[in-house]
mmCIF file of C-alpha atoms and ligand atoms in Angstrom:
data_model
loop_
_atom_site.group_PDB
_atom_site.id
_atom_site.type_symbol
_atom_site.label_atom_id
_atom_site.label_comp_id
_atom_site.label_asym_id
_atom_site.label_seq_id
_atom_site.Cartn_x
_atom_site.Cartn_y
_atom_site.Cartn_z
ATOM 1 C CA MET A 1 17.581 6.658 7.535
ATOM 2 C CA ASN A 2 16.238 8.678 4.606
ATOM 3 C CA THR A 3 13.001 10.611 5.088
ATOM 4 C CA VAL A 4 9.968 8.320 5.019
ATOM 5 C CA ILE A 5 6.376 9.473 5.332
ATOM 6 C CA ALA A 6 4.233 6.429 6.121
ATOM 7 C CA ILE A 7 0.586 6.543 5.052
ATOM 8 C CA ASP A 8 -1.531 3.602 6.198
ATOM 9 C CA GLY A 9 -5.254 2.910 6.296
ATOM 10 C CA PRO A 10 -8.039 0.738 4.867
ATOM 11 C CA ALA A 11 -9.129 0.559 1.207
ATOM 12 C CA GLY A 12 -10.722 3.775 -0.023
ATOM 13 C CA SER A 13 -9.438 5.935 2.841
ATOM 14 C CA GLY A 14 -7.691 8.122 0.251
ATOM 15 C CA LYS A 15 -4.141 6.868 0.769
ATOM 16 C CA SER A 16 -3.026 6.566 -2.849
ATOM 17 C CA THR A 17 -4.355 9.895 -4.083
ATOM 18 C CA VAL A 18 -3.071 11.733 -1.033
ATOM 19 C CA ALA A 19 0.323 9.997 -0.972
ATOM 20 C CA ARG A 20 0.887 10.622 -4.680
ATOM 21 C CA LEU A 21 0.055 14.337 -4.424
ATOM 22 C CA LEU A 22 2.049 14.798 -1.240
ATOM 23 C CA ALA A 23 5.118 13.203 -2.849
ATOM 24 C CA GLU A 24 4.764 15.461 -5.889
ATOM 25 C CA ARG A 25 4.422 18.616 -3.755
ATOM 26 C CA LEU A 26 7.374 17.749 -1.550
ATOM 27 C CA GLY A 27 9.589 16.463 -4.365
ATOM 28 C CA LEU A 28 9.758 13.009 -2.784
ATOM 29 C CA SER A 29 9.509 9.580 -4.390
ATOM 30 C CA PHE A 30 6.284 7.609 -4.059
ATOM 31 C CA LEU A 31 5.852 3.909 -3.321
ATOM 32 C CA ASP A 32 2.475 2.154 -3.652
ATOM 33 C CA THR A 33 3.020 -1.068 -1.706
ATOM 34 C CA GLY A 34 -0.516 -2.330 -2.413
ATOM 35 C CA ALA A 35 0.426 -2.380 -6.113
ATOM 36 C CA MET A 36 3.330 -4.691 -5.242
ATOM 37 C CA TYR A 37 1.026 -7.248 -3.569
ATOM 38 C CA ARG A 38 -1.371 -6.878 -6.495
ATOM 39 C CA ALA A 39 1.429 -7.473 -9.020
ATOM 40 C CA VAL A 40 2.535 -10.682 -7.264
ATOM 41 C CA THR A 41 -1.102 -11.834 -7.250
ATOM 42 C CA ALA A 42 -1.457 -11.125 -10.986
ATOM 43 C CA LEU A 43 1.694 -13.079 -11.841
ATOM 44 C CA ALA A 44 0.673 -15.974 -9.579
ATOM 45 C CA ILE A 45 -2.693 -16.224 -11.364
ATOM 46 C CA ARG A 46 -1.020 -16.049 -14.786
ATOM 47 C CA ARG A 47 1.297 -18.884 -13.767
ATOM 48 C CA GLY A 48 -1.604 -20.994 -12.486
ATOM 49 C CA ILE A 49 -0.333 -20.914 -8.897
ATOM 50 C CA ASP A 50 -3.029 -21.741 -6.352
ATOM 51 C CA VAL A 51 -3.485 -18.673 -4.124
ATOM 52 C CA THR A 52 -3.606 -20.962 -1.077
ATOM 53 C CA ASP A 53 -0.193 -22.494 -1.896
ATOM 54 C CA GLU A 54 1.956 -20.484 0.512
ATOM 55 C CA ASP A 55 5.264 -22.097 -0.474
ATOM 56 C CA ALA A 56 4.760 -21.454 -4.187
ATOM 57 C CA LEU A 57 3.660 -17.855 -3.500
ATOM 58 C CA THR A 58 6.644 -17.254 -1.243
ATOM 59 C CA SER A 59 9.139 -18.553 -3.770
ATOM 60 C CA LEU A 60 7.513 -16.503 -6.531
ATOM 61 C CA ALA A 61 7.558 -13.326 -4.410
ATOM 62 C CA SER A 62 11.191 -13.876 -3.445
ATOM 63 C CA THR A 63 12.437 -13.949 -7.021
ATOM 64 C CA VAL A 64 10.428 -11.251 -8.839
ATOM 65 C CA ASP A 65 11.490 -7.751 -9.881
ATOM 66 C CA ILE A 66 8.803 -5.117 -9.305
ATOM 67 C CA THR A 67 8.538 -1.404 -10.035
ATOM 68 C CA THR A 68 5.357 0.572 -9.333
ATOM 69 C CA THR A 69 6.031 3.991 -10.854
ATOM 70 C CA PRO A 70 5.145 5.219 -13.425
ATOM 71 C CA ARG A 71 3.799 1.809 -14.527
ATOM 72 C CA VAL A 72 3.431 -1.354 -12.477
ATOM 73 C CA ILE A 73 5.916 -3.817 -13.946
ATOM 74 C CA ILE A 74 6.668 -7.304 -12.669
ATOM 75 C CA ASN A 75 9.453 -9.214 -14.419
ATOM 76 C CA ASP A 76 9.122 -7.026 -17.547
ATOM 77 C CA LEU A 77 5.363 -7.614 -17.640
ATOM 78 C CA ASP A 78 3.205 -4.457 -17.499
ATOM 79 C CA VAL A 79 0.276 -5.245 -15.164
ATOM 80 C CA THR A 80 -0.842 -1.654 -14.475
ATOM 81 C CA GLU A 81 -4.431 -2.216 -15.640
ATOM 82 C CA GLU A 82 -4.647 -5.917 -14.820
ATOM 83 C CA ILE A 83 -4.018 -5.382 -11.088
ATOM 84 C CA ARG A 84 -7.227 -3.310 -10.759
ATOM 85 C CA THR A 85 -9.588 -6.050 -12.018
ATOM 86 C CA SER A 86 -12.184 -7.682 -9.756
ATOM 87 C CA GLU A 87 -10.294 -10.977 -9.930
ATOM 88 C CA ILE A 88 -7.275 -9.343 -8.309
ATOM 89 C CA ASN A 89 -9.449 -7.317 -5.893
ATOM 90 C CA SER A 90 -10.954 -10.517 -4.581
ATOM 91 C CA THR A 91 -7.723 -12.552 -4.258
ATOM 92 C CA VAL A 92 -4.994 -10.071 -3.292
ATOM 93 C CA SER A 93 -5.785 -10.164 0.448
ATOM 94 C CA MET A 94 -5.099 -13.911 0.516
ATOM 95 C CA VAL A 95 -1.723 -13.448 -1.132
ATOM 96 C CA ALA A 96 -0.884 -10.470 1.106
ATOM 97 C CA ALA A 97 -1.626 -12.604 4.185
ATOM 98 C CA VAL A 98 1.233 -15.022 3.416
ATOM 99 C CA ALA A 99 4.160 -14.266 5.752
ATOM 100 C CA GLY A 100 6.808 -15.267 3.185
ATOM 101 C CA VAL A 101 5.286 -12.973 0.556
ATOM 102 C CA ARG A 102 5.265 -10.099 3.050
ATOM 103 C CA GLU A 103 8.909 -10.679 3.997
ATOM 104 C CA ALA A 104 9.947 -10.514 0.350
ATOM 105 C CA MET A 105 7.936 -7.323 -0.273
ATOM 106 C CA VAL A 106 9.088 -5.597 2.920
ATOM 107 C CA ARG A 107 12.721 -6.216 1.947
ATOM 108 C CA ARG A 108 12.119 -4.574 -1.440
ATOM 109 C CA GLN A 109 10.274 -1.645 0.147
ATOM 110 C CA ARG A 110 13.173 -0.916 2.503
ATOM 111 C CA GLU A 111 15.704 -1.209 -0.321
ATOM 112 C CA PHE A 112 13.633 1.196 -2.436
ATOM 113 C CA ALA A 113 13.551 3.842 0.325
ATOM 114 C CA GLU A 114 17.290 3.491 0.867
ATOM 115 C CA ARG A 115 17.895 4.390 -2.773
ATOM 116 C CA GLN A 116 15.847 7.657 -2.541
ATOM 117 C CA PRO A 117 18.086 10.294 -0.917
ATOM 118 C CA ARG A 118 15.344 12.968 -1.057
ATOM 119 C CA GLY A 119 12.926 10.662 0.728
ATOM 120 C CA THR A 120 9.784 8.665 -0.005
ATOM 121 C CA VAL A 121 6.071 8.764 0.695
ATOM 122 C CA VAL A 122 5.115 5.114 1.239
ATOM 123 C CA GLU A 123 1.507 3.987 1.368
ATOM 124 C CA GLY A 124 0.118 0.662 2.567
ATOM 125 C CA ARG A 125 -1.209 -1.161 5.628
ATOM 126 C CA ASP A 126 1.876 -1.963 7.731
ATOM 127 C CA ILE A 127 4.236 0.853 6.756
ATOM 128 C CA GLY A 128 4.346 2.652 10.120
ATOM 129 C CA THR A 129 4.004 -0.499 12.217
ATOM 130 C CA VAL A 130 6.374 -2.939 10.499
ATOM 131 C CA VAL A 131 8.183 -1.684 7.396
ATOM 132 C CA PHE A 132 9.423 1.681 8.693
ATOM 133 C CA PRO A 133 8.919 1.838 12.467
ATOM 134 C CA GLN A 134 11.358 4.802 12.496
ATOM 135 C CA ALA A 135 9.442 6.750 9.812
ATOM 136 C CA THR A 136 9.758 10.545 9.897
ATOM 137 C CA LEU A 137 5.964 10.898 10.083
ATOM 138 C CA LYS A 138 3.235 8.254 10.384
ATOM 139 C CA VAL A 139 -0.272 9.005 9.169
ATOM 140 C CA PHE A 140 -3.290 6.704 9.475
ATOM 141 C CA LEU A 141 -6.197 7.653 7.219
ATOM 142 C CA THR A 142 -9.748 6.438 7.851
ATOM 143 C CA ALA A 143 -13.159 7.165 6.322
ATOM 144 C CA GLU A 144 -16.701 5.876 6.775
ATOM 145 C CA LEU A 145 -17.404 2.701 4.791
ATOM 146 C CA ALA A 146 -20.082 4.350 2.609
ATOM 147 C CA VAL A 147 -17.615 7.013 1.478
ATOM 148 C CA ARG A 148 -14.875 4.470 0.887
ATOM 149 C CA GLU A 149 -17.266 2.454 -1.280
ATOM 150 C CA THR A 150 -18.050 5.529 -3.367
ATOM 151 C CA ARG A 151 -14.355 6.224 -3.838
ATOM 152 C CA ARG A 152 -13.807 2.658 -5.001
ATOM 153 C CA ALA A 153 -16.959 2.695 -7.131
ATOM 154 C CA GLY A 154 -17.291 -0.490 -9.118
ATOM 155 C CA GLU A 155 -15.588 -2.737 -6.615
ATOM 156 C CA GLY A 156 -18.779 -3.420 -4.654
ATOM 157 C CA SER A 157 -19.213 -3.045 -0.911
ATOM 158 C CA ASP A 158 -18.584 -6.742 -0.239
ATOM 159 C CA SER A 159 -15.215 -6.468 -1.863
ATOM 160 C CA ILE A 160 -14.070 -3.567 0.307
ATOM 161 C CA ALA A 161 -15.593 -4.811 3.554
ATOM 162 C CA SER A 162 -14.290 -8.350 3.148
ATOM 163 C CA ARG A 163 -10.825 -7.104 2.146
ATOM 164 C CA ASP A 164 -10.767 -4.861 5.242
ATOM 165 C CA LEU A 165 -11.700 -7.811 7.409
ATOM 166 C CA LEU A 166 -8.983 -10.054 5.938
ATOM 167 C CA ASP A 167 -6.368 -7.286 6.105
ATOM 168 C CA SER A 168 -7.183 -6.457 9.745
ATOM 169 C CA SER A 169 -7.551 -9.982 11.077
ATOM 170 C CA ARG A 170 -4.584 -11.775 9.455
ATOM 171 C CA ALA A 171 -1.824 -13.079 11.729
ATOM 172 C CA SER A 172 1.048 -11.509 9.797
ATOM 173 C CA SER A 173 1.309 -7.681 10.059
ATOM 174 C CA PRO A 174 -2.427 -6.911 10.261
ATOM 175 C CA LEU A 175 -3.739 -3.443 9.459
ATOM 176 C CA ARG A 176 -3.618 -1.492 12.708
ATOM 177 C CA ILE A 177 -2.790 2.014 13.787
ATOM 178 C CA ASP A 178 0.689 2.541 15.217
ATOM 179 C CA ALA A 179 0.999 4.241 18.625
ATOM 180 C CA ASP A 180 3.063 7.042 17.002
ATOM 181 C CA ALA A 181 0.676 7.617 14.081
ATOM 182 C CA ILE A 182 -1.558 10.635 13.632
ATOM 183 C CA GLU A 183 -5.079 9.555 12.679
ATOM 184 C CA LEU A 184 -7.128 11.577 10.225
ATOM 185 C CA ASP A 185 -10.743 10.861 9.265
ATOM 186 C CA THR A 186 -11.044 11.911 5.606
ATOM 187 C CA THR A 187 -14.817 11.304 5.313
ATOM 188 C CA HIS A 188 -15.653 14.992 4.922
ATOM 189 C CA LEU A 189 -12.316 16.287 3.640
ATOM 190 C CA THR A 190 -11.067 17.011 0.135
ATOM 191 C CA VAL A 191 -7.737 15.652 -1.087
ATOM 192 C CA GLU A 192 -6.307 19.182 -0.841
ATOM 193 C CA GLN A 193 -7.389 19.478 2.787
ATOM 194 C CA VAL A 194 -5.824 16.137 3.707
ATOM 195 C CA VAL A 195 -2.556 17.003 1.949
ATOM 196 C CA GLY A 196 -2.617 20.411 3.694
ATOM 197 C CA GLU A 197 -3.042 18.792 7.128
ATOM 198 C CA ILE A 198 -0.207 16.340 6.584
ATOM 199 C CA SER A 199 2.105 19.081 5.262
ATOM 200 C CA ALA A 200 1.344 21.165 8.371
ATOM 201 C CA TRP A 201 2.166 18.222 10.669
ATOM 202 C CA LEU A 202 5.386 17.685 8.784
ATOM 203 C CA LYS A 203 6.408 21.320 9.253
ATOM 204 C CA ALA A 204 5.543 21.225 12.941
ATOM 205 C CA HIS A 205 7.466 17.982 13.352
HETATM 206 O O1 DC B 301 -4.024 -0.614 -1.124
HETATM 207 P P1 DC B 301 -4.500 -1.719 -2.067
HETATM 208 O O2 DC B 301 -5.989 -1.874 -2.120
HETATM 209 O O3 DC B 301 -3.904 -1.624 -3.421
HETATM 210 O O4 DC B 301 -3.928 -3.060 -1.400
HETATM 211 C C1 DC B 301 -4.104 -4.303 -2.013
HETATM 212 C C2 DC B 301 -4.048 -5.411 -0.979
HETATM 213 O O5 DC B 301 -2.727 -5.550 -0.452
HETATM 214 C C3 DC B 301 -4.972 -5.258 0.223
HETATM 215 O O6 DC B 301 -5.610 -6.507 0.467
HETATM 216 C C4 DC B 301 -4.068 -4.949 1.362
HETATM 217 C C5 DC B 301 -2.741 -5.517 0.958
HETATM 218 N N1 DC B 301 -1.635 -4.703 1.417
HETATM 219 C C6 DC B 301 -0.937 -5.151 2.504
HETATM 220 O O7 DC B 301 -1.275 -6.172 3.081
HETATM 221 N N2 DC B 301 0.146 -4.456 2.938
HETATM 222 C C7 DC B 301 0.517 -3.312 2.334
HETATM 223 N N3 DC B 301 1.584 -2.659 2.789
HETATM 224 C C8 DC B 301 -0.218 -2.836 1.216
HETATM 225 C C9 DC B 301 -1.304 -3.547 0.785
#
C-alpha cells in the first residue's frame, strides 16, 4: 500500500489546515474527504433530492465524479464555495450517515490513494478506522468545543455540536478513535506545533 497518513477528528479540531500543510511539507497529495460528502450533499440539493431518501442519495453518490483539489468539482460543477454554506453545514451529516453514500465515497478514497505513489495525507472521520486500517500513521485530533467554535466562526455552536453528535452516533462508520491512533489535543497548540508533532511521530515510526 502507498503511504497514507490518516487524520481524523471532530469539526474544528484543525484537521484540514494541519493535513494540508503536512502534505505540502512532505510532498504528499492531500485528500479532504469531508469535501466529498459536502459535494454530494450540494448536488443532491440542486437536484431536489430529499436528504432522507437513502436510495436516491446512494445512486447519486455511486455515479458522480469528484475531485477536491485544488477546487471541489462534482460532475464538472465547481462547488468550492457552495459546500461551505450553512445549508450544507446543516444537512451534510444526514447525507454522510447513509451507508450506500459512504461505500461509494470510501471506494473513491481508496482509488485516489492508490494513484498517488508518493503518498497521501487523508483527513476525515473514519480514515484510520475504516478507509485505511493499514495507514502508515493514524492521528486523531481533538480540541475543546469553545476553541472549535472559534475556528469555525460563523457556523454557530449548535451547528458544530449537533454535527458532532450525528457524526459520532450514526450506525455506519461513526467518528471514533482507532486503537492504533495517536491522539493530540490541539486546544492550546498552533498549526506549526501540531504539524511538528506529527512530523516527529512520522520520523520515529
Ligand atoms: O470535515 P467536514 O466538516 O468537511 O465534514 C463534513 C461532514 O462529512 C461531517 O458531517 C462529517 C462527514 N464526514 C464523514 O462522515 N466522514 C468523513 N470521512 C469525512 C467527513
